[in-house]
Structures are given as C-alpha cells and as structure tokens.
Tab-separated table of N, CA and C in Angstrom:
chain	number	residue	atom	x	y	z
K	4	MET	N	-121.627	85.774	-56.494
K	4	MET	CA	-121.809	87.083	-56.182
K	4	MET	C	-121.477	87.862	-57.374
K	5	GLU	N	-122.194	88.827	-57.734
K	5	GLU	CA	-121.867	89.714	-58.888
K	5	GLU	C	-120.956	90.828	-58.524
K	6	HIS	N	-119.933	91.080	-59.312
K	6	HIS	CA	-119.077	92.245	-59.030
K	6	HIS	C	-119.508	93.409	-59.948
K	7	LYS	N	-119.267	94.604	-59.454
K	7	LYS	CA	-119.234	95.701	-60.230
K	7	LYS	C	-118.038	96.537	-60.278
K	8	ASP	N	-117.927	97.465	-61.058
K	8	ASP	CA	-116.572	98.286	-61.061
K	8	ASP	C	-116.507	99.234	-60.035
K	9	THR	N	-117.528	99.384	-59.259
K	9	THR	CA	-117.532	100.348	-58.056
K	9	THR	C	-118.125	99.629	-56.888
K	10	GLY	N	-117.879	99.908	-55.717
K	10	GLY	CA	-118.360	99.357	-54.592
K	10	GLY	C	-118.449	100.408	-53.504
K	11	SER	N	-119.392	100.222	-52.592
K	11	SER	CA	-119.633	101.263	-51.333
K	11	SER	C	-119.611	100.329	-50.243
K	12	ILE	N	-118.731	100.745	-49.208
K	12	ILE	CA	-118.712	100.246	-47.902
K	12	ILE	C	-119.184	101.234	-47.013
K	13	PRO	N	-120.407	101.112	-46.564
K	13	PRO	CA	-120.916	102.083	-45.523
K	13	PRO	C	-120.479	101.795	-44.019
K	14	LEU	N	-119.904	102.776	-43.483
K	14	LEU	CA	-119.533	102.530	-41.972
K	14	LEU	C	-120.462	103.440	-41.225
K	15	SER	N	-121.486	102.747	-40.569
K	15	SER	CA	-122.513	103.576	-40.006
K	15	SER	C	-122.406	103.718	-38.542
K	16	ARG	N	-121.536	102.949	-37.809
K	16	ARG	CA	-121.418	103.099	-36.399
K	16	ARG	C	-119.943	103.163	-36.129
K	17	THR	N	-119.477	103.835	-35.063
K	17	THR	CA	-118.263	103.904	-34.584
K	17	THR	C	-117.971	102.682	-33.817
K	18	VAL	N	-116.665	102.380	-33.708
K	18	VAL	CA	-116.296	101.039	-32.987
K	18	VAL	C	-116.777	101.250	-31.618
K	19	SER	N	-116.658	102.455	-30.943
K	19	SER	CA	-116.998	102.627	-29.499
K	19	SER	C	-118.506	102.301	-29.443
K	20	GLU	N	-119.416	102.658	-30.354
K	20	GLU	CA	-120.799	102.277	-30.363
K	20	GLU	C	-121.002	100.886	-30.475
K	21	GLN	N	-120.236	100.163	-31.396
K	21	GLN	CA	-120.340	98.757	-31.497
K	21	GLN	C	-120.050	97.963	-30.240
K	22	LEU	N	-118.929	98.500	-29.584
K	22	LEU	CA	-118.468	97.840	-28.383
K	22	LEU	C	-119.221	98.172	-27.155
K	23	GLY	N	-120.151	99.299	-27.225
K	23	GLY	CA	-120.944	99.738	-26.059
K	23	GLY	C	-120.104	100.633	-25.134
K	24	VAL	N	-118.968	101.234	-25.712
K	24	VAL	CA	-118.230	102.111	-24.896
K	24	VAL	C	-118.626	103.525	-25.032
K	25	THR	N	-118.808	104.249	-23.963
K	25	THR	CA	-119.283	105.576	-24.111
K	25	THR	C	-118.221	106.524	-24.589
K	26	SER	N	-116.936	106.348	-24.190
K	26	SER	CA	-115.966	107.242	-24.726
K	26	SER	C	-114.571	106.441	-24.788
K	27	ILE	N	-113.908	106.771	-25.954
K	27	ILE	CA	-112.602	106.293	-26.084
K	27	ILE	C	-111.552	107.365	-26.278
K	28	PRO	N	-110.288	107.116	-25.944
K	28	PRO	CA	-109.422	108.237	-26.252
K	28	PRO	C	-109.015	108.217	-27.645
K	29	SER	N	-108.424	109.314	-28.005
K	29	SER	CA	-107.853	109.433	-29.466
K	29	SER	C	-106.759	108.433	-29.767
K	30	VAL	N	-106.922	107.687	-30.774
K	30	VAL	CA	-105.978	106.619	-31.047
K	30	VAL	C	-105.187	106.991	-32.416
K	31	ARG	N	-103.972	106.371	-32.434
K	31	ARG	CA	-103.212	106.522	-33.611
K	31	ARG	C	-103.558	105.407	-34.712
K	32	MET	N	-102.861	105.384	-35.786
K	32	MET	CA	-103.175	104.483	-36.871
K	32	MET	C	-102.542	103.187	-36.615
K	33	ASN	N	-101.669	103.165	-35.678
K	33	ASN	CA	-100.989	101.732	-35.485
K	33	ASN	C	-101.735	101.012	-34.384
K	34	VAL	N	-102.803	101.420	-33.957
K	34	VAL	CA	-103.697	100.540	-33.154
K	34	VAL	C	-104.441	99.610	-33.979
K	35	PRO	N	-104.521	98.362	-33.372
K	35	PRO	CA	-105.176	97.205	-34.243
K	35	PRO	C	-106.596	97.700	-34.492
K	36	LEU	N	-107.026	97.237	-35.685
K	36	LEU	CA	-108.394	97.504	-36.183
K	36	LEU	C	-109.304	96.444	-35.640
K	37	VAL	N	-110.407	96.825	-34.930
K	37	VAL	CA	-111.244	95.816	-34.408
K	37	VAL	C	-112.685	96.034	-34.707
K	38	ALA	N	-113.524	94.947	-34.695
K	38	ALA	CA	-114.933	95.130	-34.884
K	38	ALA	C	-115.283	95.564	-36.279
K	39	ARG	N	-114.567	95.264	-37.332
K	39	ARG	CA	-114.850	95.531	-38.672
K	39	ARG	C	-114.617	94.302	-39.564
K	40	HIS	N	-115.018	93.280	-39.151
K	40	HIS	CA	-114.949	91.987	-39.920
K	40	HIS	C	-115.685	92.005	-41.314
K	41	ASP	N	-116.936	92.341	-41.192
K	41	ASP	CA	-117.735	92.333	-42.442
K	41	ASP	C	-117.113	93.351	-43.471
K	42	GLU	N	-116.743	94.456	-42.977
K	42	GLU	CA	-116.156	95.558	-43.828
K	42	GLU	C	-114.858	95.021	-44.354
K	43	ARG	N	-113.999	94.329	-43.629
K	43	ARG	CA	-112.714	93.941	-44.070
K	43	ARG	C	-112.910	92.840	-45.142
K	44	ASN	N	-113.819	92.001	-44.925
K	44	ASN	CA	-114.108	90.921	-45.808
K	44	ASN	C	-114.673	91.393	-47.198
K	45	LYS	N	-115.439	92.449	-47.037
K	45	LYS	CA	-115.896	92.927	-48.296
K	45	LYS	C	-114.803	93.622	-49.125
K	46	LEU	N	-113.893	94.330	-48.385
K	46	LEU	CA	-112.799	94.933	-48.980
K	46	LEU	C	-111.933	93.970	-49.668
K	47	ARG	N	-111.617	92.857	-49.052
K	47	ARG	CA	-110.734	91.674	-49.530
K	47	ARG	C	-111.478	91.122	-50.751
K	48	GLU	N	-112.673	90.978	-50.652
K	48	GLU	CA	-113.466	90.610	-51.960
K	48	GLU	C	-113.262	91.375	-53.199
K	49	PHE	N	-113.367	92.650	-52.930
K	49	PHE	CA	-113.264	93.656	-54.024
K	49	PHE	C	-111.873	93.503	-54.631
K	50	VAL	N	-110.840	93.508	-53.684
K	50	VAL	CA	-109.430	93.528	-54.158
K	50	VAL	C	-109.126	92.221	-54.768
K	51	GLY	N	-109.632	91.238	-54.248
K	51	GLY	CA	-109.414	89.753	-54.841
K	51	GLY	C	-109.935	89.791	-56.250
K	52	TYR	N	-111.172	90.371	-56.480
K	52	TYR	CA	-111.844	90.341	-57.840
K	52	TYR	C	-110.781	91.199	-58.806
K	53	ALA	N	-110.360	92.244	-58.272
K	53	ALA	CA	-109.624	93.191	-59.112
K	53	ALA	C	-108.369	92.429	-59.481
K	54	ALA	N	-107.590	91.799	-58.541
K	54	ALA	CA	-106.334	91.011	-58.812
K	54	ALA	C	-106.680	89.854	-59.793
K	55	ASP	N	-107.766	88.992	-59.520
K	55	ASP	CA	-107.925	88.044	-60.459
K	55	ASP	C	-108.351	88.364	-61.868
K	56	SER	N	-109.321	89.375	-61.956
K	56	SER	CA	-109.769	89.858	-63.177
K	56	SER	C	-108.787	90.814	-63.931
K	57	GLY	N	-107.960	91.453	-63.250
K	57	GLY	CA	-107.059	92.307	-63.927
K	57	GLY	C	-107.757	93.730	-64.223
K	58	ARG	N	-108.854	93.902	-63.751
K	58	ARG	CA	-109.645	95.178	-63.915
K	58	ARG	C	-109.657	95.990	-62.570
K	59	GLY	N	-109.340	97.180	-62.784
K	59	GLY	CA	-109.276	98.141	-61.596
K	59	GLY	C	-110.582	98.375	-61.061
K	60	GLN	N	-110.606	98.724	-59.814
K	60	GLN	CA	-111.796	98.909	-58.991
K	60	GLN	C	-111.848	100.245	-58.363
K	61	ILE	N	-112.929	100.773	-58.137
K	61	ILE	CA	-113.145	101.945	-57.341
K	61	ILE	C	-113.976	101.508	-56.133
K	62	ILE	N	-113.475	101.745	-54.954
K	62	ILE	CA	-114.317	101.390	-53.727
K	62	ILE	C	-114.488	102.602	-52.945
K	63	PHE	N	-115.611	102.931	-52.718
K	63	PHE	CA	-116.094	104.184	-52.065
K	63	PHE	C	-116.464	103.869	-50.455
K	64	VAL	N	-115.555	104.191	-49.483
K	64	VAL	CA	-115.879	104.096	-48.098
K	64	VAL	C	-116.706	105.284	-47.656
K	65	ASP	N	-117.886	105.264	-47.276
K	65	ASP	CA	-118.566	106.361	-46.767
K	65	ASP	C	-119.120	106.128	-45.434
K	66	GLY	N	-119.495	107.267	-44.796
K	66	GLY	CA	-119.958	107.263	-43.442
K	66	GLY	C	-119.793	108.491	-42.738
K	67	GLU	N	-120.329	108.628	-41.609
K	67	GLU	CA	-120.405	109.961	-40.756
K	67	GLU	C	-118.695	110.231	-40.274
K	68	ALA	N	-118.581	111.413	-40.055
K	68	ALA	CA	-117.144	111.683	-39.343
K	68	ALA	C	-116.867	110.994	-38.295
K	69	GLY	N	-115.709	110.384	-38.145
K	69	GLY	CA	-115.248	109.637	-37.062
K	69	GLY	C	-115.531	108.121	-36.905
K	70	VAL	N	-116.234	107.603	-37.982
K	70	VAL	CA	-116.596	106.165	-37.766
K	70	VAL	C	-115.475	105.130	-38.244
K	71	GLY	N	-114.458	105.789	-38.773
K	71	GLY	CA	-113.149	104.939	-39.067
K	71	GLY	C	-112.933	104.600	-40.597
K	72	LYS	N	-113.477	105.527	-41.503
K	72	LYS	CA	-113.282	105.327	-42.923
K	72	LYS	C	-111.781	105.432	-43.132
K	73	THR	N	-111.003	106.418	-42.835
K	73	THR	CA	-109.668	106.533	-43.129
K	73	THR	C	-108.880	105.249	-42.569
K	74	ARG	N	-109.272	104.972	-41.352
K	74	ARG	CA	-108.649	103.884	-40.591
K	74	ARG	C	-108.672	102.444	-41.421
K	75	ILE	N	-109.815	102.256	-41.878
K	75	ILE	CA	-110.117	101.029	-42.504
K	75	ILE	C	-109.493	101.001	-43.788
K	76	ALA	N	-109.404	102.187	-44.514
K	76	ALA	CA	-108.762	102.128	-45.915
K	76	ALA	C	-107.194	102.079	-45.613
K	77	THR	N	-106.806	102.602	-44.598
K	77	THR	CA	-105.269	102.523	-44.247
K	77	THR	C	-104.958	101.102	-43.952
K	78	TRP	N	-105.741	100.412	-43.236
K	78	TRP	CA	-105.610	99.018	-42.849
K	78	TRP	C	-105.487	98.265	-44.251
K	79	LEU	N	-106.376	98.391	-45.160
K	79	LEU	CA	-106.380	97.760	-46.323
K	79	LEU	C	-105.078	98.011	-47.128
K	80	ALA	N	-104.599	99.258	-47.174
K	80	ALA	CA	-103.405	99.543	-48.009
K	80	ALA	C	-102.219	98.813	-47.206
K	81	HIS	N	-101.980	98.951	-45.945
K	81	HIS	CA	-101.003	98.290	-45.331
K	81	HIS	C	-101.111	96.800	-45.417
K	82	SER	N	-102.207	96.249	-45.329
K	82	SER	CA	-102.266	94.649	-45.316
K	82	SER	C	-101.801	94.197	-46.695
K	83	LEU	N	-102.320	94.961	-47.834
K	83	LEU	CA	-101.925	94.599	-49.108
K	83	LEU	C	-100.572	94.741	-49.487
K	84	ALA	N	-100.026	95.800	-48.972
K	84	ALA	CA	-98.571	96.102	-49.233
K	84	ALA	C	-97.643	95.101	-48.463
K	85	GLU	N	-98.097	94.587	-47.316
K	85	GLU	CA	-97.317	93.759	-46.551
K	85	GLU	C	-97.062	92.318	-47.314
K	86	VAL	N	-98.007	92.068	-48.066
K	86	VAL	CA	-97.891	90.705	-48.841
K	86	VAL	C	-97.529	90.995	-50.345
K	87	GLY	N	-97.162	92.273	-50.636
K	87	GLY	CA	-96.584	92.391	-51.828
K	87	GLY	C	-97.607	92.482	-53.032
K	88	ARG	N	-98.909	92.616	-52.593
K	88	ARG	CA	-99.942	92.621	-53.761
K	88	ARG	C	-100.010	93.899	-54.316
K	89	VAL	N	-99.776	95.022	-53.634
K	89	VAL	CA	-99.820	96.420	-54.223
K	89	VAL	C	-98.811	97.362	-53.763
K	90	ARG	N	-98.591	98.379	-54.461
K	90	ARG	CA	-97.966	99.446	-53.984
K	90	ARG	C	-99.011	100.533	-53.726
K	91	TRP	N	-98.898	101.329	-52.666
K	91	TRP	CA	-100.060	102.172	-52.357
K	91	TRP	C	-99.478	103.652	-52.003
K	92	VAL	N	-100.272	104.578	-52.370
K	92	VAL	CA	-100.028	106.015	-52.114
K	92	VAL	C	-101.381	106.583	-51.687
K	93	SER	N	-101.265	107.719	-50.904
K	93	SER	CA	-102.455	108.379	-50.540
K	93	SER	C	-102.398	109.908	-50.642
K	94	GLY	N	-103.482	110.470	-50.730
K	94	GLY	CA	-103.526	112.003	-50.835
K	94	GLY	C	-104.823	112.418	-50.140
K	95	SER	N	-104.824	113.708	-49.581
K	95	SER	CA	-105.974	114.176	-48.859
K	95	SER	C	-106.373	115.553	-49.431
K	96	PHE	N	-107.661	115.737	-49.666
K	96	PHE	CA	-108.138	116.956	-50.122
K	96	PHE	C	-108.281	117.836	-48.968
K	97	ARG	N	-108.154	119.059	-49.085
K	97	ARG	CA	-108.311	119.964	-47.833
K	97	ARG	C	-109.263	120.960	-48.199
K	98	ARG	N	-109.750	121.685	-47.252
K	98	ARG	CA	-110.803	122.808	-47.385
K	98	ARG	C	-110.374	124.033	-48.081
K	99	ASP	N	-109.078	124.081	-48.423
K	99	ASP	CA	-108.579	125.393	-49.134
K	99	ASP	C	-109.012	125.618	-50.504
K	100	GLY	N	-109.767	124.544	-51.056
K	100	GLY	CA	-110.279	124.763	-52.447
K	100	GLY	C	-109.251	124.414	-53.538
K	101	SER	N	-108.052	123.841	-53.324
K	101	SER	CA	-107.180	123.365	-54.231
K	101	SER	C	-107.917	122.108	-54.940
K	102	GLN	N	-108.450	122.158	-56.133
K	102	GLN	CA	-109.410	121.174	-56.581
K	102	GLN	C	-108.760	119.909	-56.761
K	103	LEU	N	-107.530	119.730	-57.099
K	103	LEU	CA	-106.771	118.551	-57.265
K	103	LEU	C	-105.704	118.227	-56.182
K	104	GLY	N	-105.902	118.949	-55.144
K	104	GLY	CA	-104.876	118.691	-54.102
K	104	GLY	C	-104.698	117.185	-53.604
K	105	GLY	N	-105.620	116.481	-53.464
K	105	GLY	CA	-105.463	115.083	-53.075
K	105	GLY	C	-104.805	114.275	-54.192
K	106	ILE	N	-104.957	114.577	-55.399
K	106	ILE	CA	-104.345	113.897	-56.566
K	106	ILE	C	-102.860	114.328	-56.535
K	107	ARG	N	-102.591	115.590	-56.296
K	107	ARG	CA	-101.122	116.057	-56.123
K	107	ARG	C	-100.458	115.485	-55.039
K	108	ASP	N	-101.128	115.340	-53.787
K	108	ASP	CA	-100.602	114.746	-52.787
K	108	ASP	C	-100.175	113.132	-53.097
K	109	ALA	N	-101.076	112.526	-53.722
K	109	ALA	CA	-100.899	111.158	-54.139
K	109	ALA	C	-99.674	110.969	-55.000
K	110	LEU	N	-99.600	111.763	-56.072
K	110	LEU	CA	-98.441	111.826	-56.986
K	110	LEU	C	-97.233	112.170	-56.390
K	111	GLU	N	-97.186	113.167	-55.464
K	111	GLU	CA	-96.080	113.451	-54.673
K	111	GLU	C	-95.490	112.324	-53.912
K	112	SER	N	-96.406	111.555	-53.264
K	112	SER	CA	-96.160	110.455	-52.502
K	112	SER	C	-95.582	109.253	-53.353
K	113	LEU	N	-96.172	109.026	-54.515
K	113	LEU	CA	-95.869	108.085	-55.492
K	113	LEU	C	-94.340	108.305	-56.042
K	114	PHE	N	-94.002	109.505	-56.265
K	114	PHE	CA	-92.537	109.748	-56.706
K	114	PHE	C	-91.709	110.270	-55.595
K	115	GLY	N	-92.172	110.360	-54.400
K	115	GLY	CA	-91.152	110.696	-53.253
K	115	GLY	C	-90.657	112.116	-53.217
K	116	THR	N	-91.501	113.011	-53.894
K	116	THR	CA	-91.012	114.423	-53.991
K	116	THR	C	-91.514	115.347	-52.981
K	117	ARG	N	-92.309	114.870	-52.103
K	117	ARG	CA	-93.092	115.747	-51.175
K	117	ARG	C	-92.184	116.763	-50.405
K	118	HIS	N	-91.037	116.286	-49.897
K	118	HIS	CA	-90.197	117.102	-48.961
K	118	HIS	C	-88.799	117.416	-49.650
K	119	LEU	N	-88.726	117.146	-50.957
K	119	LEU	CA	-87.534	117.402	-51.556
K	119	LEU	C	-87.317	118.891	-52.015
K	120	PRO	N	-86.208	119.397	-52.180
K	120	PRO	CA	-85.882	120.747	-52.678
K	120	PRO	C	-86.452	120.723	-54.101
K	121	PRO	N	-86.955	121.865	-54.611
K	121	PRO	CA	-87.576	121.892	-55.892
K	121	PRO	C	-86.765	121.430	-56.972
K	122	LYS	N	-85.482	121.702	-57.082
K	122	LYS	CA	-84.734	121.249	-58.155
K	122	LYS	C	-84.530	119.775	-58.242
K	123	GLN	N	-84.313	119.179	-57.211
K	123	GLN	CA	-84.099	117.699	-57.061
K	123	GLN	C	-85.573	117.087	-57.580
K	124	ALA	N	-86.732	117.624	-56.935
K	124	ALA	CA	-88.035	117.176	-57.303
K	124	ALA	C	-88.395	117.320	-58.828
K	125	ARG	N	-87.908	118.539	-59.350
K	125	ARG	CA	-88.248	118.652	-60.769
K	125	ARG	C	-87.488	117.604	-61.601
K	126	LYS	N	-86.253	117.267	-61.168
K	126	LYS	CA	-85.486	116.214	-61.979
K	126	LYS	C	-86.213	114.968	-61.933
K	127	ILE	N	-86.737	114.454	-60.822
K	127	ILE	CA	-87.389	113.226	-60.735
K	127	ILE	C	-88.708	113.275	-61.608
K	128	LEU	N	-89.409	114.251	-61.461
K	128	LEU	CA	-90.712	114.410	-62.085
K	128	LEU	C	-90.494	114.616	-63.640
K	129	GLN	N	-89.417	115.337	-64.109
K	129	GLN	CA	-89.112	115.399	-65.499
K	129	GLN	C	-88.929	113.905	-66.027
K	130	ASP	N	-88.167	113.036	-65.378
K	130	ASP	CA	-87.890	111.833	-65.778
K	130	ASP	C	-89.200	110.918	-65.770
K	131	ALA	N	-90.060	111.119	-64.961
K	131	ALA	CA	-91.335	110.432	-64.761
K	131	ALA	C	-92.454	110.820	-65.839
K	132	GLY	N	-92.568	112.083	-65.878
K	132	GLY	CA	-93.820	112.510	-66.686
K	132	GLY	C	-93.554	113.820	-67.456
K	133	GLY	N	-92.417	114.202	-67.737
K	133	GLY	CA	-92.167	115.379	-68.536
K	133	GLY	C	-92.429	116.653	-67.700
K	134	ASP	N	-92.250	117.730	-68.543
K	134	ASP	CA	-92.335	119.037	-67.927
K	134	ASP	C	-93.707	119.354	-67.224
K	135	LEU	N	-94.753	118.867	-67.808
K	135	LEU	CA	-96.151	119.091	-67.287
K	135	LEU	C	-96.369	118.578	-66.022
K	136	LEU	N	-95.810	117.324	-65.667
K	136	LEU	CA	-95.895	116.831	-64.440
K	136	LEU	C	-95.243	117.728	-63.283
K	137	GLY	N	-94.072	118.141	-63.573
K	137	GLY	CA	-93.385	119.087	-62.761
K	137	GLY	C	-94.151	120.289	-62.484
K	138	ARG	N	-94.677	120.960	-63.525
K	138	ARG	CA	-95.480	122.207	-63.408
K	138	ARG	C	-96.806	121.963	-62.712
K	139	PHE	N	-97.366	120.807	-62.752
K	139	PHE	CA	-98.549	120.402	-62.115
K	139	PHE	C	-98.311	120.286	-60.483
K	140	LEU	N	-97.200	119.671	-60.200
K	140	LEU	CA	-96.783	119.392	-58.711
K	140	LEU	C	-96.084	120.398	-58.016
K	141	LEU	N	-95.244	121.236	-58.702
K	141	LEU	CA	-94.416	122.168	-58.105
K	141	LEU	C	-94.802	123.633	-58.340
K	142	PRO	N	-94.900	124.460	-57.413
K	142	PRO	CA	-95.337	125.841	-57.695
K	142	PRO	C	-94.263	126.527	-58.335
K	143	PRO	N	-94.610	127.489	-59.354
K	143	PRO	CA	-93.648	128.463	-59.857
K	143	PRO	C	-93.006	129.196	-58.653
K	144	ALA	N	-91.723	129.636	-59.096
K	144	ALA	CA	-90.943	130.362	-58.050
K	144	ALA	C	-91.822	131.561	-57.507
K	145	GLY	N	-91.753	131.727	-56.133
K	145	GLY	CA	-92.509	132.850	-55.675
K	145	GLY	C	-94.189	132.550	-55.479
K	146	SER	N	-94.592	131.410	-55.878
K	146	SER	CA	-96.003	131.154	-55.694
K	146	SER	C	-96.204	129.935	-54.892
K	147	LYS	N	-97.404	129.802	-54.252
K	147	LYS	CA	-97.771	128.722	-53.444
K	147	LYS	C	-98.623	127.710	-54.238
K	148	GLU	N	-99.341	128.153	-55.225
K	148	GLU	CA	-100.215	127.401	-56.223
K	148	GLU	C	-99.423	126.861	-57.347
K	149	PRO	N	-99.480	125.502	-57.624
K	149	PRO	CA	-98.729	124.953	-58.739
K	149	PRO	C	-99.325	125.428	-59.998
K	150	HIS	N	-98.548	125.369	-61.074
K	150	HIS	CA	-98.997	125.882	-62.331
K	150	HIS	C	-100.297	125.284	-62.843
K	151	ARG	N	-101.082	125.979	-63.381
K	151	ARG	CA	-102.526	125.441	-63.921
K	151	ARG	C	-102.394	125.298	-65.436
K	152	ALA	N	-102.360	123.952	-65.772
K	152	ALA	CA	-102.469	123.665	-67.159
K	152	ALA	C	-103.920	123.274	-67.445
K	153	SER	N	-104.145	123.067	-68.803
K	153	SER	CA	-105.503	122.697	-69.177
K	153	SER	C	-106.028	121.390	-68.264
K	154	ARG	N	-107.204	121.370	-68.061
K	154	ARG	CA	-107.711	120.286	-67.255
K	154	ARG	C	-107.490	118.902	-68.114
K	155	ASP	N	-107.903	119.016	-69.418
K	155	ASP	CA	-107.711	117.874	-70.292
K	155	ASP	C	-106.224	117.341	-70.258
K	156	ALA	N	-105.296	118.221	-70.426
K	156	ALA	CA	-103.911	117.845	-70.442
K	156	ALA	C	-103.426	117.199	-69.022
K	157	ILE	N	-103.993	117.680	-67.968
K	157	ILE	CA	-103.590	117.200	-66.675
K	157	ILE	C	-104.145	115.841	-66.541
K	158	PHE	N	-105.468	115.727	-66.778
K	158	PHE	CA	-106.092	114.358	-66.690
K	158	PHE	C	-105.405	113.259	-67.662
K	159	ALA	N	-105.120	113.701	-68.754
K	159	ALA	CA	-104.341	112.770	-69.698
K	159	ALA	C	-102.984	112.292	-69.105
K	160	LEU	N	-102.366	113.293	-68.556
K	160	LEU	CA	-101.072	112.997	-67.974
K	160	LEU	C	-101.190	112.032	-66.747
K	161	ILE	N	-102.095	112.366	-65.941
K	161	ILE	CA	-102.360	111.560	-64.712
K	161	ILE	C	-102.614	109.996	-65.134
K	162	VAL	N	-103.586	109.957	-66.122
K	162	VAL	CA	-103.884	108.559	-66.553
K	162	VAL	C	-102.593	107.860	-67.081
K	163	ARG	N	-101.831	108.506	-67.916
K	163	ARG	CA	-100.582	107.990	-68.459
K	163	ARG	C	-99.617	107.607	-67.425
K	164	VAL	N	-99.355	108.407	-66.374
K	164	VAL	CA	-98.365	108.322	-65.285
K	164	VAL	C	-98.920	106.960	-64.556
K	165	LEU	N	-100.120	107.115	-64.189
K	165	LEU	CA	-100.673	105.935	-63.327
K	165	LEU	C	-100.537	104.569	-63.953
K	166	ALA	N	-100.993	104.648	-65.301
K	166	ALA	CA	-100.822	103.379	-66.029
K	166	ALA	C	-99.354	102.920	-66.137
K	167	SER	N	-98.533	103.726	-66.331
K	167	SER	CA	-97.114	103.365	-66.373
K	167	SER	C	-96.602	102.892	-64.995
K	168	GLU	N	-96.982	103.572	-63.868
K	168	GLU	CA	-96.550	103.234	-62.626
K	168	GLU	C	-97.185	101.876	-62.055
K	169	SER	N	-98.218	101.425	-62.651
K	169	SER	CA	-98.894	100.272	-62.160
K	169	SER	C	-98.584	98.991	-62.983
K	170	GLN	N	-97.835	99.080	-63.918
K	170	GLN	CA	-97.567	97.920	-64.840
K	170	GLN	C	-96.955	96.737	-64.146
K	171	ASP	N	-95.978	96.891	-63.203
K	171	ASP	CA	-95.393	95.788	-62.564
K	171	ASP	C	-96.090	95.331	-61.406
K	172	VAL	N	-96.666	96.301	-60.652
K	172	VAL	CA	-97.400	95.926	-59.423
K	172	VAL	C	-98.635	96.873	-59.328
K	173	PRO	N	-99.781	96.381	-59.042
K	173	PRO	CA	-100.878	97.244	-58.979
K	173	PRO	C	-100.814	98.434	-58.078
K	174	LEU	N	-101.339	99.513	-58.431
K	174	LEU	CA	-101.194	100.635	-57.552
K	174	LEU	C	-102.451	100.933	-56.863
K	175	LEU	N	-102.499	101.059	-55.610
K	175	LEU	CA	-103.659	101.400	-54.813
K	175	LEU	C	-103.598	102.850	-54.508
K	176	ILE	N	-104.497	103.629	-54.809
K	176	ILE	CA	-104.566	105.113	-54.510
K	176	ILE	C	-105.634	105.331	-53.520
K	177	MET	N	-105.177	105.852	-52.333
K	177	MET	CA	-106.218	106.195	-51.373
K	177	MET	C	-106.453	107.656	-51.243
K	178	LEU	N	-107.619	108.110	-51.562
K	178	LEU	CA	-107.949	109.581	-51.511
K	178	LEU	C	-108.917	109.759	-50.334
K	179	ASP	N	-108.486	110.727	-49.361
K	179	ASP	CA	-109.256	111.087	-48.186
K	179	ASP	C	-109.927	112.498	-48.467
K	180	ASP	N	-111.024	112.601	-47.763
K	180	ASP	CA	-111.780	113.885	-47.781
K	180	ASP	C	-112.065	114.405	-49.198
K	181	VAL	N	-112.522	113.580	-50.044
K	181	VAL	CA	-112.866	113.784	-51.387
K	181	VAL	C	-113.990	114.908	-51.460
K	182	HIS	N	-114.789	115.048	-50.436
K	182	HIS	CA	-115.876	115.959	-50.473
K	182	HIS	C	-115.380	117.400	-50.463
K	183	TRP	N	-114.085	117.578	-50.153
K	183	TRP	CA	-113.518	118.942	-50.372
K	183	TRP	C	-112.972	119.210	-51.763
K	184	ALA	N	-112.920	118.303	-52.444
K	184	ALA	CA	-112.438	118.533	-54.010
K	184	ALA	C	-113.366	119.552	-54.673
C-alpha cells in the first residue's frame, strides 16, 4: 500500500445509522467506540507508517456533524498515549473568529498553562519559547485577545516549539473544528 503525507478518513454515517438505531442518548467520550473497525485500522496504519518512517503525517478526518469525527480522533490519541507511543494535545477552533485559537489551545495544553495565573504561565512560556510565545498565548493586561505578532514570526515560533517538544516522544496534535479558523 502506498502512503502519502496526508490522509483522509471519511466518516459518512453515524454509529446509530450503522447499527439501525433510530435514536441514541447523548454520550460522553468515555463510552467505548463501536462500529468503526475500518476507520480505526486506517488510522493505525497511518500512525504506524509515521512511527516507522520518522516522517510526520497529517490525517484529516472529515464528515457531517455528529458522525463521530472528534470521538475517533480522541480514541486514537488515548490509545497511542496509553502505550507510550505519543504525547498528545488538542485544541478547538471557535466561531468567534480568533484565527489561531485552536493552535493556542493546543499550545496551552502542551505547556499546561490554560488555567494558571498569568504570572506563573508567563514564566513557563518564557522558559519554553521566549517572550513571543507568552505574548502569543497570554492576553495583555486588560485585553481578552492575545498580542498579535507578525504571522511569519508566530509560525516560525510554532514550528520551533513543536520540533523541540517532539524530539523525545512524537507529538500528536488534534485540532477540532478547523473550519472555524
């Protein structure tokens, strides 16, 4: 089988449709994943190729709302983390128009700064990526929006930080609702 640097896993039917159930209650992420054997095998194949080749992969999971895209991506992250193959972080883009909000979420998750007081978070971020990382992730005093640096500087910083953070153990970054970016 030929591998490419990107992959697409379409999820076209909800689990309830596959099982012939007309309605199911809202479920939490800790409910076992069912009826996604082909999709799980494809994801394992992509991850195995990335691990064996040492080349990063982008996997795009697409489908209609409610078919389980986030659920299967979360399953992948948890199953890989359980066996120590990766460290994973996630971020979610929101409708509010903050263009890099999902990236910010993922980086806050990576460094554990999401719910820390600003002074403590700034210290961690300063050590990890210098002043620009702190200005990107933390809003200036009295503002809800983080500092806006040049796009080139931000992307260069993100690449440098992610490369550094994934040297010992591969880093899986799960971005949800990218269409809002």
